[in-house]
Short mmCIF file of C-alpha atoms in Angstrom, two decimals:
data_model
loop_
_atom_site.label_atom_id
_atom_site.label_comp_id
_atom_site.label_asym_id
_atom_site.label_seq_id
_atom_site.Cartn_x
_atom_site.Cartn_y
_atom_site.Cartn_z
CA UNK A 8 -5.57 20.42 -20.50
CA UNK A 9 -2.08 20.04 -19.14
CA UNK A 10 0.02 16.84 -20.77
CA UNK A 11 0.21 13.81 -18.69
CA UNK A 12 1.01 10.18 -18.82
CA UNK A 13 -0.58 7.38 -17.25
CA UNK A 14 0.86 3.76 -17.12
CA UNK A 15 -1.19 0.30 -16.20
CA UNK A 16 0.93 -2.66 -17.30
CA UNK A 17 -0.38 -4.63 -15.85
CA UNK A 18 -3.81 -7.10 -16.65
CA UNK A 19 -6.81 -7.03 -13.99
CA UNK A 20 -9.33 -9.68 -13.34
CA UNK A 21 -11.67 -8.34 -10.91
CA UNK A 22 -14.77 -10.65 -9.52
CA UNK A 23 -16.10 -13.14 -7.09
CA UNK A 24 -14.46 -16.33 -7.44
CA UNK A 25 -12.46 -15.23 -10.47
CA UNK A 26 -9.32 -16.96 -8.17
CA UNK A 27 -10.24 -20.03 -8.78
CA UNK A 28 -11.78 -19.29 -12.10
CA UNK A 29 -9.25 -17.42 -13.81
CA UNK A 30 -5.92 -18.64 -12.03
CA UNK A 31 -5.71 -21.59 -14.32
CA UNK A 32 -5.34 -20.49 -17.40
CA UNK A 33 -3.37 -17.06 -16.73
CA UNK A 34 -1.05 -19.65 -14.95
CA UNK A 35 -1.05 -21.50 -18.13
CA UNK A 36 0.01 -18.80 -20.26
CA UNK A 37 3.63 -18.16 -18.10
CA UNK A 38 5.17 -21.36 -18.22
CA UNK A 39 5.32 -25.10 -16.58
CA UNK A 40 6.98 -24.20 -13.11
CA UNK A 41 5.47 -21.66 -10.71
CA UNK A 42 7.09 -20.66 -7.12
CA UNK A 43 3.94 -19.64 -5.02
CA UNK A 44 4.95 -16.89 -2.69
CA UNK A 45 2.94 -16.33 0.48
CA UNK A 46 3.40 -15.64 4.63
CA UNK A 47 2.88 -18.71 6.80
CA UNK A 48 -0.50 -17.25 7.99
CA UNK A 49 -2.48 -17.43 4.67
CA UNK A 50 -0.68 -21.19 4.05
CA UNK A 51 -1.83 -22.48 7.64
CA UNK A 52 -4.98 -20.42 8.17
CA UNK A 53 -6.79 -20.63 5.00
CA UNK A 54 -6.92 -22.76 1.50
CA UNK A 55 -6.11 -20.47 -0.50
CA UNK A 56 -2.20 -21.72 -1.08
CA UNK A 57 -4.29 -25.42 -1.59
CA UNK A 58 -6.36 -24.12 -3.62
CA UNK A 59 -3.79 -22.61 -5.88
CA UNK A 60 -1.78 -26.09 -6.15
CA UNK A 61 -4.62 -27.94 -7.18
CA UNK A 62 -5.31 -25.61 -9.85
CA UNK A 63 -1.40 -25.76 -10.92
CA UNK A 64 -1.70 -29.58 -10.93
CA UNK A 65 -4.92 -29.56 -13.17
CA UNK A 66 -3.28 -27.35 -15.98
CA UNK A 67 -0.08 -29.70 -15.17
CA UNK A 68 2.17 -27.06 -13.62
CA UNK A 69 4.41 -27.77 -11.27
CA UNK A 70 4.82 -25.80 -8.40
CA UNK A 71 7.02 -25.44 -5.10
CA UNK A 72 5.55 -22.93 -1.79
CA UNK A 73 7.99 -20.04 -0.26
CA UNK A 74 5.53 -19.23 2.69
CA UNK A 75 8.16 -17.41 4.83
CA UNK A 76 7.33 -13.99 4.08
CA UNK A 77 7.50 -12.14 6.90
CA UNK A 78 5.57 -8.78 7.49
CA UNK A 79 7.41 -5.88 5.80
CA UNK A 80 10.22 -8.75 3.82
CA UNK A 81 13.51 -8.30 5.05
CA UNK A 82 16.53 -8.76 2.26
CA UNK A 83 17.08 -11.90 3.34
CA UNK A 84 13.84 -13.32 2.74
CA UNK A 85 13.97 -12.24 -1.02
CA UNK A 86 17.22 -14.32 -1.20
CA UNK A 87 15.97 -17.50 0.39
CA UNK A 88 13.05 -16.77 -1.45
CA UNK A 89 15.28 -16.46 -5.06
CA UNK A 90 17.45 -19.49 -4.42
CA UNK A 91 14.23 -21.63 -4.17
CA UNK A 92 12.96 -20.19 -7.67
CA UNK A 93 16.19 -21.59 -9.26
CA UNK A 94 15.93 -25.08 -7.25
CA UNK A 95 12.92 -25.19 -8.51
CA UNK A 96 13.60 -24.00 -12.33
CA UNK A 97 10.81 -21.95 -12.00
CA UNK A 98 8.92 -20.20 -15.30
CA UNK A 99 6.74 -17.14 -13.32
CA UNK A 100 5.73 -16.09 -9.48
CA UNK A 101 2.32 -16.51 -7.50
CA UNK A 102 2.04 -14.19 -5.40
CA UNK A 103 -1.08 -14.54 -2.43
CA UNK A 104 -1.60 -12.60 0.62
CA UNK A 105 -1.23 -8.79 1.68
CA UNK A 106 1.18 -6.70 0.48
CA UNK A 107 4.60 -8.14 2.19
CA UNK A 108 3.96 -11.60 0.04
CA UNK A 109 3.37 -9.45 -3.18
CA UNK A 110 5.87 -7.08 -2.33
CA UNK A 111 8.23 -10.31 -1.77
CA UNK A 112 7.08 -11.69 -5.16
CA UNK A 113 8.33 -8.76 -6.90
CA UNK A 114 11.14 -8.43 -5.46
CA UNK A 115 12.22 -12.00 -6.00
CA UNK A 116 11.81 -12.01 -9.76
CA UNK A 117 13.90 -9.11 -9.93
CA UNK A 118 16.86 -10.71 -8.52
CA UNK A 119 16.07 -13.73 -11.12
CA UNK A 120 15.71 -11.22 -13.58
CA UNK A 121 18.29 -8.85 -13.52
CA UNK A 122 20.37 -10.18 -11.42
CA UNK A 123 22.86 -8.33 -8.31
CA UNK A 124 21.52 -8.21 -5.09
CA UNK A 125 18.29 -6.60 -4.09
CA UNK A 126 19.72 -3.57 -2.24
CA UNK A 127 21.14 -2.82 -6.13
CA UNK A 128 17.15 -1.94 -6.93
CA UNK A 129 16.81 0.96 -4.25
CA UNK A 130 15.40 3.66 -5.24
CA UNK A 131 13.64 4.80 -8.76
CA UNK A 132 13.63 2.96 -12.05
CA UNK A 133 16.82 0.98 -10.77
CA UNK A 134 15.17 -2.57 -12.60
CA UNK A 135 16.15 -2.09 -15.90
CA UNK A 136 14.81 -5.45 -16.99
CA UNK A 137 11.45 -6.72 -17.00
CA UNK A 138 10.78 -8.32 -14.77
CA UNK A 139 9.68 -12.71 -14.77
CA UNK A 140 6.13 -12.80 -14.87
CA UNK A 141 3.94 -12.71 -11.57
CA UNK A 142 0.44 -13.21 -10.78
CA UNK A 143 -0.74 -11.34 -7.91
CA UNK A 144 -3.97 -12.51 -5.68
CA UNK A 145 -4.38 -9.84 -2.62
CA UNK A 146 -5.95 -11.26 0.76
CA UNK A 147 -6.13 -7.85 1.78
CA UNK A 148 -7.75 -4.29 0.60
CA UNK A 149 -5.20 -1.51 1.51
CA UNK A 150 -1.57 -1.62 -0.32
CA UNK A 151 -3.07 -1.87 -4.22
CA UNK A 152 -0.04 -3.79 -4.16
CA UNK A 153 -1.32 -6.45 -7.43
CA UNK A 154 -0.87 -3.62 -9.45
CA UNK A 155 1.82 -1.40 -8.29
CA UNK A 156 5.48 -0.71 -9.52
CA UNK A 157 6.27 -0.28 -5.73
CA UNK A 158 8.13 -3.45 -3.33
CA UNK A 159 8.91 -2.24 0.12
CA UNK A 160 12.14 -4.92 1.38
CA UNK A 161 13.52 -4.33 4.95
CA UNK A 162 17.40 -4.09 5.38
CA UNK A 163 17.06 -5.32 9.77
CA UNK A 164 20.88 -4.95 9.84
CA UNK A 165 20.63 -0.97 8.83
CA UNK A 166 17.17 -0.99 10.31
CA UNK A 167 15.80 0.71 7.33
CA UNK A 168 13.07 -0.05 5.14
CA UNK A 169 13.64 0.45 1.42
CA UNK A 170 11.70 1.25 -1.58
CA UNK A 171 12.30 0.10 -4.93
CA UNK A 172 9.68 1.84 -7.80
CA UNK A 173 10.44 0.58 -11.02
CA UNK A 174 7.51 0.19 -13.81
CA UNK A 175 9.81 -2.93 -14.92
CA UNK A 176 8.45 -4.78 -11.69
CA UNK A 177 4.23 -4.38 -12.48
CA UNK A 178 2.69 -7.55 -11.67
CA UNK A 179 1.79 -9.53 -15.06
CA UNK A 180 -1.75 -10.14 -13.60
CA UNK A 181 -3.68 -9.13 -10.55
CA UNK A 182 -6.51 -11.54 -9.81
CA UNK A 183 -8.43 -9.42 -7.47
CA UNK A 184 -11.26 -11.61 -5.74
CA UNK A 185 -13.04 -10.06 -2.90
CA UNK A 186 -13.89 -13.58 -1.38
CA UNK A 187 -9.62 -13.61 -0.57
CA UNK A 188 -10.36 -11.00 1.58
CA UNK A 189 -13.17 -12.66 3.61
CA UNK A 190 -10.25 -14.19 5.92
CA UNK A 191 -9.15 -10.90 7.32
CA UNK A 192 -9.59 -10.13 11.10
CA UNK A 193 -11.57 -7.14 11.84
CA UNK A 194 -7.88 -5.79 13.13
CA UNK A 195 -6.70 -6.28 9.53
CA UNK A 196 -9.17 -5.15 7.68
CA UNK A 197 -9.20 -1.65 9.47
CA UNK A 198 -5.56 -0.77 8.93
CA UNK A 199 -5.49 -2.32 5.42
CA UNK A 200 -8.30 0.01 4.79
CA UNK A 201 -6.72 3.23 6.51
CA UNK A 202 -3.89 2.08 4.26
CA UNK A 203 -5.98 2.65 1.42
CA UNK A 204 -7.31 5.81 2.26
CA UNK A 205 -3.99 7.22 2.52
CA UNK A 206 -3.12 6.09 -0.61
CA UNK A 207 -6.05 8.05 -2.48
CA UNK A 208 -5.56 11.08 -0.09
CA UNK A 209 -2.17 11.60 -0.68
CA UNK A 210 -2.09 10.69 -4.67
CA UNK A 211 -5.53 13.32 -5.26
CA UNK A 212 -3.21 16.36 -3.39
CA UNK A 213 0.47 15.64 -4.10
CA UNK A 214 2.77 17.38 -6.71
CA UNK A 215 1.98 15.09 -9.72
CA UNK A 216 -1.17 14.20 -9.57
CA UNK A 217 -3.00 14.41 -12.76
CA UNK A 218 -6.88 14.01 -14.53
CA UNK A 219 -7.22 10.26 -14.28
CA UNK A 220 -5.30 10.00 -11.06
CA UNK A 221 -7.78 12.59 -9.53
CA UNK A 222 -10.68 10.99 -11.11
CA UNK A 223 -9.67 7.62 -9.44
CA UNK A 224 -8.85 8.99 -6.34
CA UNK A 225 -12.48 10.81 -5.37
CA UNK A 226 -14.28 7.85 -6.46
CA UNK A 227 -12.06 5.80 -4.28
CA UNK A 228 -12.34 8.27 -1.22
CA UNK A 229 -16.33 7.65 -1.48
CA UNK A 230 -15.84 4.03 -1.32
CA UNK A 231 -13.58 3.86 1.53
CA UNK A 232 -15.41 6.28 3.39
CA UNK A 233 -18.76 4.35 2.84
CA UNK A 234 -17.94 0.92 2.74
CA UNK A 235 -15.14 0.78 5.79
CA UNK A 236 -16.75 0.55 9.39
CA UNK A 237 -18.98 -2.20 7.32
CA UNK A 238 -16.03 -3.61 5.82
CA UNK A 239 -14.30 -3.62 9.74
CA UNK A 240 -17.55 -3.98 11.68
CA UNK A 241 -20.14 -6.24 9.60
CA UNK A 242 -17.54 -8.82 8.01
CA UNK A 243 -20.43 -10.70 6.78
CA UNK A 244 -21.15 -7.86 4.89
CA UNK A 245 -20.11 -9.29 1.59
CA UNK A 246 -20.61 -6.50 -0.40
CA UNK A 247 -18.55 -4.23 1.37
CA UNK A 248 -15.70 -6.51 0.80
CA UNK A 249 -16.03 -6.08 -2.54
CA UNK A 250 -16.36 -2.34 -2.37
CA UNK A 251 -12.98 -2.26 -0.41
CA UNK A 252 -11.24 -4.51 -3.19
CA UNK A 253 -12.10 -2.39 -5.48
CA UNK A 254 -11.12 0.80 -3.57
CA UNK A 255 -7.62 -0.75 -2.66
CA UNK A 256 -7.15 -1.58 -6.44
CA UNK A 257 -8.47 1.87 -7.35
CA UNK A 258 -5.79 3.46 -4.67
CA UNK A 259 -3.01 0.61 -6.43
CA UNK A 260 -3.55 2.52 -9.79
CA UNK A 261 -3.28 6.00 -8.80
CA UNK A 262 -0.45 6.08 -6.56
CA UNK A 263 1.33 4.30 -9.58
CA UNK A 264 0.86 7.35 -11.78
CA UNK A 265 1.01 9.80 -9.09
CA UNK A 266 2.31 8.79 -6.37
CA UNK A 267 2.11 9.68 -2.19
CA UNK A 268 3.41 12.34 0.08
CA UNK A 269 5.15 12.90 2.79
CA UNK A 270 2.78 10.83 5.63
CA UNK A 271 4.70 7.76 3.36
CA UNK A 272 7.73 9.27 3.90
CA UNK A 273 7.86 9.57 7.52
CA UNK A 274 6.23 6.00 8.20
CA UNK A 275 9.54 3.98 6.50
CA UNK A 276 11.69 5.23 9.58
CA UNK A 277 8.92 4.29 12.39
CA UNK A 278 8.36 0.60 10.64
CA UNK A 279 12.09 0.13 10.21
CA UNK A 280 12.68 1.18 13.92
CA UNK A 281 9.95 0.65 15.83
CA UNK A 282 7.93 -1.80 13.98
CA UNK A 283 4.99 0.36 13.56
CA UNK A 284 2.76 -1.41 10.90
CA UNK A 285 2.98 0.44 7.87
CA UNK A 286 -0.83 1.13 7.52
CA UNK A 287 -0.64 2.28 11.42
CA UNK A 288 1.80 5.15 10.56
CA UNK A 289 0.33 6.70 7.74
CA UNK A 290 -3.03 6.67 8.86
CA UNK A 291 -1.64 8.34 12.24
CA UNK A 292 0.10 11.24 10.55
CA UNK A 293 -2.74 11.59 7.78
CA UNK A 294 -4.65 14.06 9.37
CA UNK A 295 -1.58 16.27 10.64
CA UNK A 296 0.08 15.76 6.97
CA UNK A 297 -3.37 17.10 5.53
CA UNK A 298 -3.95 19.91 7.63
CA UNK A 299 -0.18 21.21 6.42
CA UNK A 300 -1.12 20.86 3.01
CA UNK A 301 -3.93 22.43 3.04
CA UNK A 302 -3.18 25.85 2.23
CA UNK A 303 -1.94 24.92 -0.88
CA UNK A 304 -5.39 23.61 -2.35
CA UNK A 305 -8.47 24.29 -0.35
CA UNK A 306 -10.76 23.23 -3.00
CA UNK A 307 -9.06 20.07 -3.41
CA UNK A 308 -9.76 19.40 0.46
CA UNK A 309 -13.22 21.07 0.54
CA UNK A 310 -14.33 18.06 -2.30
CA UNK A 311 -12.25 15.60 -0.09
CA UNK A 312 -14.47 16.40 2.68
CA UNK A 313 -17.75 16.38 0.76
CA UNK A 314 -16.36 13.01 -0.44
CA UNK A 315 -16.39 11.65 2.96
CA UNK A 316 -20.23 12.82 3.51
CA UNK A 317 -19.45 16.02 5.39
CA UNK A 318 -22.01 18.35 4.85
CA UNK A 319 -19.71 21.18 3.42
CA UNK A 320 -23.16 23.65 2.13
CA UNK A 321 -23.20 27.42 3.48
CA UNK A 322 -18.97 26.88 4.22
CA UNK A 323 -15.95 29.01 2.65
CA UNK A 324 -13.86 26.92 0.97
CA UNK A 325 -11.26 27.02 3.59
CA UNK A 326 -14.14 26.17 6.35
CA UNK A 327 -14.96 23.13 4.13
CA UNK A 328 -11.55 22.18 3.71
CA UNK A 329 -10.55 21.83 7.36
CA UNK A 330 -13.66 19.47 7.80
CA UNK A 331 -11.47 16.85 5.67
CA UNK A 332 -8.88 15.93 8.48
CA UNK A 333 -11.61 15.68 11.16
CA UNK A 334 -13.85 13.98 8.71
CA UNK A 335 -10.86 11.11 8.51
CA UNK A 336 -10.21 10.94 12.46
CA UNK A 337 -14.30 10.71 12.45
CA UNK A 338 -13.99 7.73 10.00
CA UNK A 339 -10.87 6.10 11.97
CA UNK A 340 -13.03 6.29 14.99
CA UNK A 341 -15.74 4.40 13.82
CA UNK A 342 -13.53 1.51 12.70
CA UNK A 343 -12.07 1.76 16.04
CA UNK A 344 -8.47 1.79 14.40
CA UNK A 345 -5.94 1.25 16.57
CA UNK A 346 -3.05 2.23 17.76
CA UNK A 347 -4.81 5.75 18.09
CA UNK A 348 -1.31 7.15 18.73
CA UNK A 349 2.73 7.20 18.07
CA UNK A 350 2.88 7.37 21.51
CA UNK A 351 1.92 3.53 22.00
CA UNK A 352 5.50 2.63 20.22
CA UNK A 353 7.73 4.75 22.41
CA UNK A 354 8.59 6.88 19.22
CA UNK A 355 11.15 9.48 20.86
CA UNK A 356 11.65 13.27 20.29
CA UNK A 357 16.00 12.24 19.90
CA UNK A 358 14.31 10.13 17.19
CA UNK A 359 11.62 12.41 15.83
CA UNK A 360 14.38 14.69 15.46
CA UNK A 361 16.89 12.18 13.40
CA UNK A 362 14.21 11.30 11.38
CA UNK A 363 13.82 14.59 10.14
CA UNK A 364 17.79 15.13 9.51
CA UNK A 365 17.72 11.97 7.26
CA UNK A 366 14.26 13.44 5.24
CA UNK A 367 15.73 17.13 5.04
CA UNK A 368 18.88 15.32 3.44
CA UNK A 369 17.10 13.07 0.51
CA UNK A 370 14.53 16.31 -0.05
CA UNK A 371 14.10 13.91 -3.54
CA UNK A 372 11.67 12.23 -1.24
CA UNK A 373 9.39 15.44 -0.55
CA UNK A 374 9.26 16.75 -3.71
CA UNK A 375 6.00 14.90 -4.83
CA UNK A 376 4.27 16.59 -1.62
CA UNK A 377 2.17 19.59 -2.72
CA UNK A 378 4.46 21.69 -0.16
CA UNK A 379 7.48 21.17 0.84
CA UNK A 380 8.47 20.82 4.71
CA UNK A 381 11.37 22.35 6.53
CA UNK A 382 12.56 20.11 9.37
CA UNK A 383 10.33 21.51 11.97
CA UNK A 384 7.87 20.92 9.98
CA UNK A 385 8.56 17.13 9.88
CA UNK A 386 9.15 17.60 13.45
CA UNK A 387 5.70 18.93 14.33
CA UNK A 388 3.84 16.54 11.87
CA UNK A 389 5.37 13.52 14.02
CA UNK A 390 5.18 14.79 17.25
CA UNK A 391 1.16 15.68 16.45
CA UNK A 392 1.44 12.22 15.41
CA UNK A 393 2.30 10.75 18.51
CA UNK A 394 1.04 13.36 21.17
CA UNK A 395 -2.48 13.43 19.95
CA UNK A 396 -3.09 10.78 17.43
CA UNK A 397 -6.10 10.53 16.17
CA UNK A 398 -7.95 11.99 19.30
CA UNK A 399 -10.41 14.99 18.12
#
């Protein structure tokens, strides 16, 4: 057995209703002022931000809403979202919604924290203080983002989109109740889910995965590939909801030990330009981004496949293997994910092309990819991306 280390700071409450039955007194423990972070959607569609207040006013917290996260949280949304923490004298962070509102909540404790501006936090283990405490309560089952050391924050100015990974920043608590996630449109739930997958994909293949990591990561694959179209296409299904939780908090834990690949990489440069949703552009260049990794672990795709309930008996190992890419276009179909292509955003080969200068030049960022790409390999990847999708 090869050494390895494996990191969860941070406290899970998993459960039906455990939002409104645990919130309280987690809140309790963190202090007397709480800023409750959120996106305007989950404070005007649902009650889950009233909710939260009247559980802060039982336990006699007092509490102020930032609901202008925006999807993927620009730089200037963590400031406005800071100075209204100090107003506010606040003690810890609630965050609720998908991952921009968590990612947000992260982000703005580190500026109260240590201080600087956010753009300061860039890159890895940057936070060198811990962070204020923050509870975490996902809406969504895709980013794993209640109990990641990961917060994705826009720069619009530089049009880039920036990642700061720094075990400092692991939520204090992640209160994941499936019932939050009953609010999703079917639209939602399918990319949060494809955003999942990815996750668990990329983690079980990539450069440092490890025994846990890869134990976490087949048993979310399973879920996902199970529990998904119901998840998308039966949203009454309850218990698929809670499957997909699970699986998103699964995917949260691994990638936070061992991390993603390169179908991450290449999806910062078509959100920050082109405004792709993040869970579009991963899932889009999954397939393409697995069949080039292949060759460097066929068994590892072979159980990926089997995983997914293809029916790998009588194969090779390489023949099994290459049913794992069609076995995830087979699963995007039946959630009818869309956009099925790159194409739909315009993405350009002049831009293709400069997005694999800027990856070839920070090769830091492909290392934790089981191989590593030359630039027309990146090329290729993205144009499969766009000029087929996930047509098969």
């Amino acid at each position: 057995m090869y050494s390895f280390k494996f990191a969860l700071p941070t406290k899970i409450i998993f459960g039906v209703q455990e939002y409104e039955n645990s919130l309280g007194a987690e809140a309790q423990k963190l202090g007397k002022s709480c800023l409750i972070v959120t996106g305007p959607n989950i404070n005007s569609k649902t009650n889950y931000i009233r909710t939260a207040e009247a559980i802060l006013k039982d336990r006699g917290i007092s509490y102020d809403v930032f609901d202008g996260v925006e999807d993927n949280p620009s730089d200037t949304t963590i400031i406005k979202g800071h100075k209204l923490y100090q107003k506010i004298k606040a003690d810890f962070i609630l965050g609720v919604g998908g991952g921009s509102p968590l990612d947000a909540a992260k982000a703005i404790g580190i500026l109260e924290s240590n201080g600087g501006k956010i753009s300061d936090y860039f890159g890895v283990e940057k936070v060198t203080k811990p962070n204020v405490p923050v509870i975490c309560a996902p809406t969504t089952s895709g980013t794993g983002a209640e109990v990641t050391k990961y917060s994705n924050i826009n720069v619009p100015k530089e049009k880039t989109k920036n990642l700061i990974n720094s075990i400092n920043i692991c939520p204090t608590v992640a209160i994941v109740d499936p019932t939050l996630t009953l609010s999703m449109p079917s639209g939602v739930a399918a990319v949060s889910g494809v955003d999942a997958l990815t996750h668990v994909v990329e983690s079980y293949t990539c450069t440092f995965t490890q025994p846990i990591t890869e134990m976490i990561n087949i048993e979310a694959i399973k879920i996902i590939a199970h529990y998904l179209p119901q998840s998308v296409t039966l949203q009454n299904d309850f218990m698929a909801h809670v499957m997909m939780s699970y699986a998103s908090m699964l995917g949260g834990m691994a990638i936070n030990n061992a991390g993603t690949g390169i179908a991450h990489g290449l999806s910062f440069p078509l959100t920050a330009h082109y405004g792709v949703p993040h869970g579009v552009a991963t899932g889009i260049l999954l397939p393409y981004v697995m069949e080039f990794n292949m060759p460097t672990n066929y068994a590892k795709f072979a159980k990926i496949a089997e995983a997914m309930g293809e029916n790998i008996d009588g194969l090779s190992l390489q023949e099994a293997a290459e049913l794992a890419p069609l076995a995830v276009k087979r699963l995007f179909h039946a959630i009818d994910f869309r956009p099925r292509s790159l194409a739909e955003f315009k993405v350009t080969d002049a831009q293709i092309k400069k997005y694999a200068d800027n990856l070839m030049s920070q090769k830091q960022k492909l290392a934790n990819n089981p191989r590593m790409p030359d630039y027309d390999d990146i090329v290729r990847i993205a144009q499969q991306g766009r000029d087929i999708g996930i047509e098969y």
